[in-house]
Tab-separated table of N, CA and C in Angstrom:
chain	number	residue	atom	x	y	z
A	1	GLU	N	10.852	10.045	5.778
A	1	GLU	CA	9.607	9.641	5.154
A	1	GLU	C	8.799	8.846	6.177
A	2	ASN	N	7.546	9.271	6.384
A	2	ASN	CA	6.675	8.606	7.347
A	2	ASN	C	5.783	7.601	6.637
A	3	PRO	N	5.869	6.322	7.028
A	3	PRO	CA	4.971	5.338	6.397
A	3	PRO	C	3.534	5.552	6.849
A	4	VAL	N	2.607	5.159	6.010
A	4	VAL	CA	1.194	5.230	6.367
A	4	VAL	C	0.945	4.166	7.439
A	5	PRO	N	0.266	4.530	8.536
A	5	PRO	CA	0.007	3.524	9.578
A	5	PRO	C	-0.804	2.358	9.026
A	6	ALA	N	-0.448	1.175	9.456
A	6	ALA	CA	-1.172	-0.030	9.049
A	6	ALA	C	-2.298	-0.297	10.037
A	7	ILE	N	-3.291	-1.027	9.598
A	7	ILE	CA	-4.369	-1.416	10.498
A	7	ILE	C	-3.861	-2.565	11.357
A	8	GLY	N	-4.214	-2.533	12.635
A	8	GLY	CA	-3.818	-3.611	13.542
A	8	GLY	C	-4.380	-4.946	13.091
A	9	THR	N	-3.827	-6.010	13.609
A	9	THR	CA	-4.248	-7.340	13.180
A	9	THR	C	-5.636	-7.699	13.701
A	10	THR	N	-6.074	-7.039	14.762
A	10	THR	CA	-7.408	-7.325	15.287
A	10	THR	C	-8.184	-6.031	15.441
A	11	SER	N	-9.480	-6.129	15.259
A	11	SER	CA	-10.346	-4.978	15.472
A	11	SER	C	-10.661	-4.863	16.952
A	12	THR	N	-10.790	-3.631	17.422
A	12	THR	CA	-11.291	-3.387	18.764
A	12	THR	C	-12.767	-3.744	18.808
A	13	TYR	N	-13.468	-3.449	17.709
A	13	TYR	CA	-14.882	-3.803	17.577
A	13	TYR	C	-15.213	-3.964	16.098
A	14	SER	N	-15.996	-4.974	15.781
A	14	SER	CA	-16.493	-5.180	14.429
A	14	SER	C	-17.935	-5.666	14.548
A	15	SER	N	-18.871	-4.936	13.950
A	15	SER	CA	-20.286	-5.266	14.102
A	15	SER	C	-20.635	-6.594	13.446
A	16	ASP	N	-21.617	-7.252	14.035
A	16	ASP	CA	-22.134	-8.494	13.488
A	16	ASP	C	-23.649	-8.506	13.727
A	17	PHE	N	-24.401	-8.145	12.702
A	17	PHE	CA	-25.853	-8.064	12.824
A	17	PHE	C	-26.553	-9.305	12.257
A	18	THR	N	-25.841	-10.426	12.152
A	18	THR	CA	-26.454	-11.631	11.592
A	18	THR	C	-27.465	-12.259	12.541
A	19	THR	N	-27.273	-12.097	13.851
A	19	THR	CA	-28.184	-12.739	14.804
A	19	THR	C	-28.887	-11.756	15.729
A	20	GLY	N	-28.742	-10.451	15.484
A	20	GLY	CA	-29.407	-9.483	16.348
A	20	GLY	C	-28.725	-8.134	16.302
A	21	LYS	N	-29.038	-7.302	17.288
A	21	LYS	CA	-28.565	-5.917	17.308
A	21	LYS	C	-27.140	-5.760	17.816
A	22	ASP	N	-26.480	-6.842	18.196
A	22	ASP	CA	-25.061	-6.826	18.563
A	22	ASP	C	-24.756	-5.823	19.675
A	23	GLY	N	-25.703	-5.677	20.614
A	23	GLY	CA	-25.463	-4.787	21.749
A	23	GLY	C	-25.801	-3.328	21.500
A	24	TRP	N	-26.270	-2.995	20.321
A	24	TRP	CA	-26.662	-1.616	20.022
A	24	TRP	C	-28.051	-1.350	20.605
A	25	ALA	N	-28.257	-0.136	21.117
A	25	ALA	CA	-29.555	0.253	21.661
A	25	ALA	C	-29.913	1.648	21.182
A	26	LEU	N	-31.187	1.870	20.919
A	26	LEU	CA	-31.675	3.215	20.604
A	26	LEU	C	-32.185	3.822	21.902
A	27	ASN	N	-31.470	4.821	22.402
A	27	ASN	CA	-31.854	5.502	23.637
A	27	ASN	C	-32.605	6.773	23.270
A	28	THR	N	-33.821	6.940	23.805
A	28	THR	CA	-34.616	8.123	23.506
A	28	THR	C	-34.964	8.866	24.794
A	29	GLN	N	-35.004	10.194	24.682
A	29	GLN	CA	-35.309	11.066	25.815
A	29	GLN	C	-36.166	12.228	25.345
A	30	GLN	N	-36.778	12.925	26.305
A	30	GLN	CA	-37.496	14.174	26.038
A	30	GLN	C	-38.521	14.043	24.918
A	31	GLY	N	-39.262	12.924	24.885
A	31	GLY	CA	-40.326	12.755	23.903
A	31	GLY	C	-39.916	12.082	22.612
A	32	ALA	N	-38.618	11.930	22.378
A	32	ALA	CA	-38.184	11.229	21.163
A	32	ALA	C	-38.632	9.775	21.261
A	33	ALA	N	-38.941	9.165	20.119
A	33	ALA	CA	-39.412	7.786	20.115
A	33	ALA	C	-39.022	7.108	18.813
A	34	GLY	N	-38.776	5.813	18.921
A	34	GLY	CA	-38.416	5.048	17.734
A	34	GLY	C	-38.022	3.650	18.119
A	35	SER	N	-37.458	2.918	17.155
A	35	SER	CA	-37.031	1.554	17.420
A	35	SER	C	-35.863	1.191	16.514
A	36	ALA	N	-35.120	0.175	16.944
A	36	ALA	CA	-34.014	-0.355	16.155
A	36	ALA	C	-34.291	-1.830	15.906
A	37	SER	N	-33.997	-2.281	14.699
A	37	SER	CA	-34.186	-3.679	14.343
A	37	SER	C	-33.097	-4.067	13.346
A	38	VAL	N	-33.021	-5.350	13.033
A	38	VAL	CA	-32.026	-5.835	12.091
A	38	VAL	C	-32.728	-6.424	10.883
A	39	SER	N	-32.214	-6.091	9.705
A	39	SER	CA	-32.744	-6.642	8.465
A	39	SER	C	-31.579	-6.836	7.497
A	40	ALA	N	-31.466	-8.016	6.928
A	40	ALA	CA	-30.433	-8.326	5.923
A	40	ALA	C	-29.027	-7.968	6.409
A	41	GLY	N	-28.739	-8.231	7.687
A	41	GLY	CA	-27.405	-7.985	8.224
A	41	GLY	C	-27.082	-6.531	8.482
A	42	LYS	N	-28.109	-5.687	8.522
A	42	LYS	CA	-27.906	-4.252	8.769
A	42	LYS	C	-28.794	-3.797	9.911
A	43	LEU	N	-28.334	-2.781	10.649
A	43	LEU	CA	-29.092	-2.213	11.756
A	43	LEU	C	-29.954	-1.073	11.220
A	44	CYS	N	-31.258	-1.178	11.426
A	44	CYS	CA	-32.220	-0.214	10.884
A	44	CYS	C	-32.870	0.556	12.033
A	45	VAL	N	-32.898	1.875	11.925
A	45	VAL	CA	-33.510	2.716	12.950
A	45	VAL	C	-34.694	3.458	12.355
A	46	SER	N	-35.848	3.309	13.002
A	46	SER	CA	-37.055	4.049	12.631
A	46	SER	C	-37.357	5.020	13.759
A	47	LEU	N	-37.680	6.255	13.408
A	47	LEU	CA	-38.004	7.273	14.409
A	47	LEU	C	-39.398	7.810	14.163
A	48	THR	N	-40.231	7.788	15.212
A	48	THR	CA	-41.568	8.358	15.097
A	48	THR	C	-41.602	9.771	15.668
A	49	ASN	N	-40.622	10.113	16.526
A	49	ASN	CA	-40.480	11.466	17.071
A	49	ASN	C	-38.999	11.679	17.317
A	50	GLY	N	-38.425	12.707	16.697
A	50	GLY	CA	-36.992	12.959	16.823
A	50	GLY	C	-36.602	13.798	18.022
A	51	GLY	N	-37.584	14.291	18.780
A	51	GLY	CA	-37.259	15.168	19.897
A	51	GLY	C	-36.783	16.529	19.399
A	52	SER	N	-36.333	17.376	20.312
A	52	SER	CA	-35.945	18.738	19.938
A	52	SER	C	-34.434	18.948	19.898
A	53	GLU	N	-33.647	17.937	20.276
A	53	GLU	CA	-32.185	18.010	20.230
A	53	GLU	C	-31.653	16.728	19.592
A	54	ALA	N	-30.483	16.814	18.949
A	54	ALA	CA	-29.901	15.650	18.273
A	54	ALA	C	-29.700	14.477	19.229
A	55	TRP	N	-29.316	14.762	20.472
A	55	TRP	CA	-29.032	13.689	21.432
A	55	TRP	C	-30.288	13.063	22.043
A	56	HIS	N	-31.456	13.555	21.688
A	56	HIS	CA	-32.697	12.975	22.217
A	56	HIS	C	-32.960	11.580	21.641
A	57	ALA	N	-32.354	11.253	20.498
A	57	ALA	CA	-32.429	9.900	19.930
A	57	ALA	C	-31.004	9.478	19.599
A	58	GLN	N	-30.455	8.588	20.427
A	58	GLN	CA	-29.069	8.160	20.268
A	58	GLN	C	-28.992	6.655	20.049
A	59	LEU	N	-28.313	6.270	18.972
A	59	LEU	CA	-28.000	4.866	18.746
A	59	LEU	C	-26.634	4.629	19.377
A	60	VAL	N	-26.570	3.710	20.349
A	60	VAL	CA	-25.377	3.572	21.192
A	60	VAL	C	-24.911	2.122	21.281
A	61	LYS	N	-23.590	1.957	21.233
A	61	LYS	CA	-22.938	0.671	21.514
A	61	LYS	C	-21.928	0.923	22.626
A	62	ASN	N	-22.132	0.303	23.778
A	62	ASN	CA	-21.243	0.473	24.927
A	62	ASN	C	-20.167	-0.607	24.971
A	63	GLY	N	-19.200	-0.419	25.872
A	63	GLY	CA	-18.213	-1.448	26.155
A	63	GLY	C	-17.055	-1.535	25.186
A	64	ILE	N	-16.698	-0.424	24.547
A	64	ILE	CA	-15.570	-0.398	23.618
A	64	ILE	C	-14.307	-0.021	24.399
A	65	THR	N	-13.243	-0.799	24.270
A	65	THR	CA	-11.978	-0.479	24.947
A	65	THR	C	-11.101	0.365	24.031
A	66	LEU	N	-10.676	1.520	24.550
A	66	LEU	CA	-9.771	2.417	23.831
A	66	LEU	C	-8.574	2.702	24.720
A	67	GLU	N	-7.374	2.425	24.221
A	67	GLU	CA	-6.165	2.608	25.012
A	67	GLU	C	-5.541	3.965	24.761
A	68	GLN	N	-5.006	4.542	25.841
A	68	GLN	CA	-4.372	5.858	25.764
A	68	GLN	C	-3.247	5.845	24.740
A	69	ASN	N	-3.154	6.938	23.977
A	69	ASN	CA	-2.127	7.196	22.967
A	69	ASN	C	-2.243	6.345	21.706
A	70	ASN	N	-3.251	5.477	21.618
A	70	ASN	CA	-3.464	4.731	20.372
A	70	ASN	C	-4.214	5.610	19.378
A	71	VAL	N	-3.963	5.360	18.096
A	71	VAL	CA	-4.724	5.996	17.031
A	71	VAL	C	-5.716	4.958	16.523
A	72	TYR	N	-6.961	5.360	16.371
A	72	TYR	CA	-8.016	4.454	15.938
A	72	TYR	C	-8.655	4.946	14.649
A	73	ARG	N	-9.115	3.976	13.858
A	73	ARG	CA	-9.918	4.279	12.677
A	73	ARG	C	-11.300	3.691	12.920
A	74	VAL	N	-12.313	4.522	12.765
A	74	VAL	CA	-13.700	4.080	12.885
A	74	VAL	C	-14.303	4.158	11.489
A	75	SER	N	-14.903	3.065	11.041
A	75	SER	CA	-15.513	3.046	9.714
A	75	SER	C	-16.895	2.394	9.792
A	76	PHE	N	-17.765	2.806	8.889
A	76	PHE	CA	-19.108	2.235	8.828
A	76	PHE	C	-19.761	2.616	7.512
A	77	SER	N	-20.806	1.890	7.164
A	77	SER	CA	-21.625	2.207	5.998
A	77	SER	C	-22.974	2.673	6.524
A	78	MET	N	-23.517	3.715	5.889
A	78	MET	CA	-24.751	4.302	6.414
A	78	MET	C	-25.547	4.949	5.293
A	79	GLN	N	-26.862	4.888	5.428
A	79	GLN	CA	-27.747	5.590	4.505
A	79	GLN	C	-29.023	5.949	5.249
A	80	ALA	N	-29.813	6.823	4.640
A	80	ALA	CA	-31.078	7.253	5.231
A	80	ALA	C	-32.197	6.989	4.231
A	81	THR	N	-33.423	7.034	4.727
A	81	THR	CA	-34.546	6.831	3.824
A	81	THR	C	-34.766	8.052	2.922
A	82	GLU	N	-34.269	9.212	3.354
A	82	GLU	CA	-34.223	10.430	2.537
A	82	GLU	C	-33.134	11.313	3.141
A	83	ASN	N	-32.813	12.427	2.504
A	83	ASN	CA	-31.719	13.268	2.973
A	83	ASN	C	-31.914	13.713	4.418
A	84	ARG	N	-30.847	13.586	5.203
A	84	ARG	CA	-30.857	14.044	6.594
A	84	ARG	C	-29.413	14.147	7.068
A	85	SER	N	-29.220	14.803	8.199
A	85	SER	CA	-27.899	14.843	8.816
A	85	SER	C	-27.955	14.085	10.134
A	86	ALA	N	-26.787	13.733	10.629
A	86	ALA	CA	-26.649	13.044	11.905
A	86	ALA	C	-25.272	13.402	12.444
A	87	THR	N	-25.002	13.023	13.681
A	87	THR	CA	-23.690	13.254	14.278
A	87	THR	C	-23.179	11.930	14.817
A	88	PHE	N	-21.889	11.682	14.592
A	88	PHE	CA	-21.243	10.473	15.094
A	88	PHE	C	-20.104	10.856	16.027
A	89	TYR	N	-19.922	10.086	17.090
A	89	TYR	CA	-18.722	10.233	17.917
A	89	TYR	C	-18.462	8.974	18.716
A	90	ILE	N	-17.262	8.869	19.233
A	90	ILE	CA	-16.892	7.801	20.148
A	90	ILE	C	-16.371	8.481	21.397
A	91	GLY	N	-16.911	8.117	22.566
A	91	GLY	CA	-16.550	8.866	23.760
A	91	GLY	C	-16.865	8.164	25.054
A	92	LYS	N	-16.791	8.951	26.117
A	92	LYS	CA	-16.996	8.471	27.479
A	92	LYS	C	-18.480	8.181	27.710
A	93	ALA	N	-18.761	7.031	28.347
A	93	ALA	CA	-20.139	6.600	28.572
A	93	ALA	C	-20.668	7.048	29.929
A	94	SER	N	-20.034	8.070	30.512
A	94	SER	CA	-20.492	8.632	31.788
A	94	SER	C	-20.072	10.103	31.831
A	95	ASP	N	-20.556	10.809	32.817
A	95	ASP	CA	-20.255	12.225	32.955
A	95	ASP	C	-18.745	12.436	32.894
A	96	PRO	N	-18.212	13.299	32.055
A	96	PRO	CA	-18.862	14.397	31.319
A	96	PRO	C	-19.319	14.052	29.896
A	97	TRP	N	-19.406	12.768	29.541
A	97	TRP	CA	-19.932	12.335	28.242
A	97	TRP	C	-19.160	12.924	27.057
A	98	ASN	N	-17.869	13.167	27.208
A	98	ASN	CA	-17.090	13.826	26.157
A	98	ASN	C	-16.743	12.884	25.009
A	99	ALA	N	-16.520	13.487	23.840
A	99	ALA	CA	-16.114	12.753	22.643
A	99	ALA	C	-14.595	12.730	22.585
A	100	TYR	N	-14.025	11.552	22.319
A	100	TYR	CA	-12.568	11.443	22.271
A	100	TYR	C	-11.967	11.981	20.984
A	101	GLY	N	-12.648	11.850	19.888
A	101	GLY	CA	-12.086	12.322	18.628
A	101	GLY	C	-12.861	13.470	18.028
A	102	GLY	N	-13.660	14.141	18.833
A	102	GLY	CA	-14.498	15.210	18.319
A	102	GLY	C	-15.814	14.655	17.793
A	103	TYR	N	-16.686	15.565	17.407
A	103	TYR	CA	-18.001	15.212	16.876
A	103	TYR	C	-17.959	15.345	15.362
A	104	SER	N	-18.456	14.356	14.649
A	104	SER	CA	-18.427	14.363	13.187
A	104	SER	C	-19.843	14.448	12.646
A	105	SER	N	-20.090	15.498	11.871
A	105	SER	CA	-21.383	15.664	11.233
A	105	SER	C	-21.419	14.812	9.970
A	106	ILE	N	-22.528	14.124	9.769
A	106	ILE	CA	-22.689	13.230	8.624
A	106	ILE	C	-23.897	13.704	7.823
A	107	ASN	N	-23.725	13.852	6.513
A	107	ASN	CA	-24.849	14.154	5.636
A	107	ASN	C	-25.197	12.884	4.888
A	108	LEU	N	-26.433	12.422	5.069
A	108	LEU	CA	-26.862	11.144	4.513
A	108	LEU	C	-27.883	11.319	3.400
A	109	THR	N	-27.861	10.381	2.467
A	109	THR	CA	-28.858	10.324	1.388
A	109	THR	C	-29.408	8.907	1.354
A	110	ASP	N	-30.243	8.630	0.353
A	110	ASP	CA	-30.785	7.283	0.218
A	110	ASP	C	-29.795	6.320	-0.442
A	111	GLN	N	-28.603	6.813	-0.736
A	111	GLN	CA	-27.536	5.959	-1.265
A	111	GLN	C	-26.561	5.632	-0.132
A	112	GLU	N	-26.187	4.366	0.007
A	112	GLU	CA	-25.271	3.974	1.070
A	112	GLU	C	-23.897	4.601	0.855
A	113	SER	N	-23.339	5.161	1.923
A	113	SER	CA	-22.002	5.751	1.896
A	113	SER	C	-21.115	5.025	2.884
A	114	SER	N	-19.855	4.849	2.525
A	114	SER	CA	-18.863	4.304	3.453
A	114	SER	C	-18.097	5.477	4.032
A	115	LEU	N	-18.074	5.561	5.354
A	115	LEU	CA	-17.472	6.700	6.041
A	115	LEU	C	-16.341	6.226	6.936
A	116	VAL	N	-15.272	7.039	7.024
A	116	VAL	CA	-14.099	6.672	7.816
A	116	VAL	C	-13.630	7.884	8.602
A	117	TYR	N	-13.372	7.670	9.888
A	117	TYR	CA	-12.850	8.721	10.774
A	117	TYR	C	-11.671	8.151	11.549
A	118	SER	N	-10.655	8.978	11.790
A	118	SER	CA	-9.511	8.563	12.605
A	118	SER	C	-9.312	9.563	13.725
A	119	PHE	N	-8.816	9.072	14.857
A	119	PHE	CA	-8.527	9.963	15.982
A	119	PHE	C	-7.486	9.325	16.881
A	120	LYS	N	-6.803	10.168	17.648
A	120	LYS	CA	-5.848	9.690	18.646
A	120	LYS	C	-6.498	9.792	20.012
A	121	LYS	N	-6.406	8.724	20.783
A	121	LYS	CA	-6.976	8.674	22.138
A	121	LYS	C	-5.936	9.224	23.100
A	122	ASN	N	-6.024	10.522	23.388
A	122	ASN	CA	-5.057	11.180	24.272
A	122	ASN	C	-5.369	10.954	25.742
A	123	GLU	N	-6.646	10.784	26.057
A	123	GLU	CA	-7.057	10.611	27.445
A	123	GLU	C	-6.657	9.226	27.950
A	124	ALA	N	-6.800	9.021	29.258
A	124	ALA	CA	-6.480	7.726	29.868
A	124	ALA	C	-7.281	6.607	29.204
A	125	THR	N	-6.745	5.387	29.253
A	125	THR	CA	-7.439	4.221	28.710
A	125	THR	C	-8.854	4.142	29.267
A	126	ASP	N	-9.802	3.841	28.378
A	126	ASP	CA	-11.211	3.715	28.754
A	126	ASP	C	-11.676	2.333	28.299
A	127	ASN	N	-12.019	1.470	29.254
A	127	ASN	CA	-12.480	0.116	28.933
A	127	ASN	C	-13.981	0.053	28.705
A	128	ALA	N	-14.664	1.195	28.772
A	128	ALA	CA	-16.125	1.217	28.637
A	128	ALA	C	-16.586	2.399	27.785
A	129	ALA	N	-15.833	2.705	26.742
A	129	ALA	CA	-16.222	3.810	25.856
A	129	ALA	C	-17.457	3.405	25.054
A	130	ARG	N	-18.083	4.390	24.400
A	130	ARG	CA	-19.281	4.095	23.612
A	130	ARG	C	-19.192	4.731	22.240
A	131	LEU	N	-19.766	4.047	21.260
A	131	LEU	CA	-19.967	4.584	19.919
A	131	LEU	C	-21.367	5.168	19.896
A	132	VAL	N	-21.517	6.380	19.342
A	132	VAL	CA	-22.810	7.061	19.381
A	132	VAL	C	-23.143	7.684	18.031
A	133	PHE	N	-24.377	7.478	17.609
A	133	PHE	CA	-24.940	8.209	16.475
A	133	PHE	C	-26.090	9.027	17.035
A	134	ASP	N	-25.961	10.359	17.027
A	134	ASP	CA	-27.042	11.248	17.451
A	134	ASP	C	-27.986	11.412	16.266
A	135	LEU	N	-29.214	10.934	16.422
A	135	LEU	CA	-30.164	10.884	15.308
A	135	LEU	C	-31.417	11.724	15.543
A	136	GLY	N	-31.461	12.471	16.630
A	136	GLY	CA	-32.650	13.238	16.953
A	136	GLY	C	-32.896	14.416	16.031
A	137	LYS	N	-33.968	15.145	16.309
A	137	LYS	CA	-34.430	16.300	15.533
A	137	LYS	C	-34.892	15.920	14.124
A	138	SER	N	-35.160	14.637	13.900
A	138	SER	CA	-35.600	14.160	12.596
A	138	SER	C	-36.359	12.858	12.784
A	139	THR	N	-37.285	12.567	11.863
A	139	THR	CA	-37.958	11.277	11.880
A	139	THR	C	-37.545	10.432	10.678
A	140	VAL	N	-36.498	10.867	9.973
A	140	VAL	CA	-35.994	10.120	8.822
A	140	VAL	C	-35.165	8.940	9.328
A	141	GLY	N	-35.523	7.741	8.901
A	141	GLY	CA	-34.837	6.530	9.345
A	141	GLY	C	-33.456	6.372	8.738
A	142	VAL	N	-32.617	5.554	9.394
A	142	VAL	CA	-31.267	5.276	8.915
A	142	VAL	C	-30.986	3.777	8.960
A	143	VAL	N	-30.019	3.372	8.145
A	143	VAL	CA	-29.553	1.992	8.094
A	143	VAL	C	-28.035	2.023	8.207
A	144	ILE	N	-27.483	1.218	9.122
A	144	ILE	CA	-26.049	1.225	9.392
A	144	ILE	C	-25.525	-0.206	9.341
A	145	SER	N	-24.313	-0.372	8.799
A	145	SER	CA	-23.688	-1.693	8.762
A	145	SER	C	-22.173	-1.543	8.717
A	146	ASN	N	-21.496	-2.667	8.801
A	146	ASN	CA	-20.031	-2.725	8.681
A	146	ASN	C	-19.322	-1.755	9.618
A	147	ILE	N	-19.755	-1.691	10.863
A	147	ILE	CA	-19.150	-0.763	11.832
A	147	ILE	C	-17.894	-1.397	12.406
A	148	LYS	N	-16.791	-0.676	12.322
A	148	LYS	CA	-15.514	-1.204	12.823
A	148	LYS	C	-14.758	-0.112	13.575
A	149	VAL	N	-14.085	-0.520	14.647
A	149	VAL	CA	-13.131	0.325	15.353
A	149	VAL	C	-11.817	-0.453	15.333
A	150	GLU	N	-10.813	0.119	14.684
A	150	GLU	CA	-9.554	-0.590	14.508
A	150	GLU	C	-8.374	0.260	14.965
A	151	PRO	N	-7.450	-0.324	15.741
A	151	PRO	CA	-6.248	0.421	16.110
A	151	PRO	C	-5.322	0.516	14.895
A	152	LEU	N	-4.709	1.667	14.725
A	152	LEU	CA	-3.702	1.834	13.675
A	152	LEU	C	-2.338	1.703	14.340
A	153	VAL	N	-1.452	0.927	13.760
A	153	VAL	CA	-0.134	0.699	14.365
A	153	VAL	C	0.975	1.162	13.455
């Protein structure tokens, strides 16, 4: 009988939007445009141009340490101003920009949803991984909070 893995005693990352964007940045390319701000302890993204590809507007948090062979749980709460899709991943912050646990498509509504993803970090330890929400190809805004990356032991 295999026990369910427990959450580690400490988070690898836990968002704190009480005093600012907590290191998150909205990166835009190829004509995409928008801004990120904080309201009521949540990170809010407004887009005036979504660009022509999902990665043209990326909400990114760098500097996440992921150790080889660890299993991680990533969780967050998210909603949109109206129905839209987005993509989430955690991966390498340099070429080849690969996702460690695959790419997860998210369908959002105006109701806040709590989302959870787990993955095993098979690649070598990365002390500078990034969390990414690809938000391009749309001008529908999103609100994100309670972002956590936790090792499962």
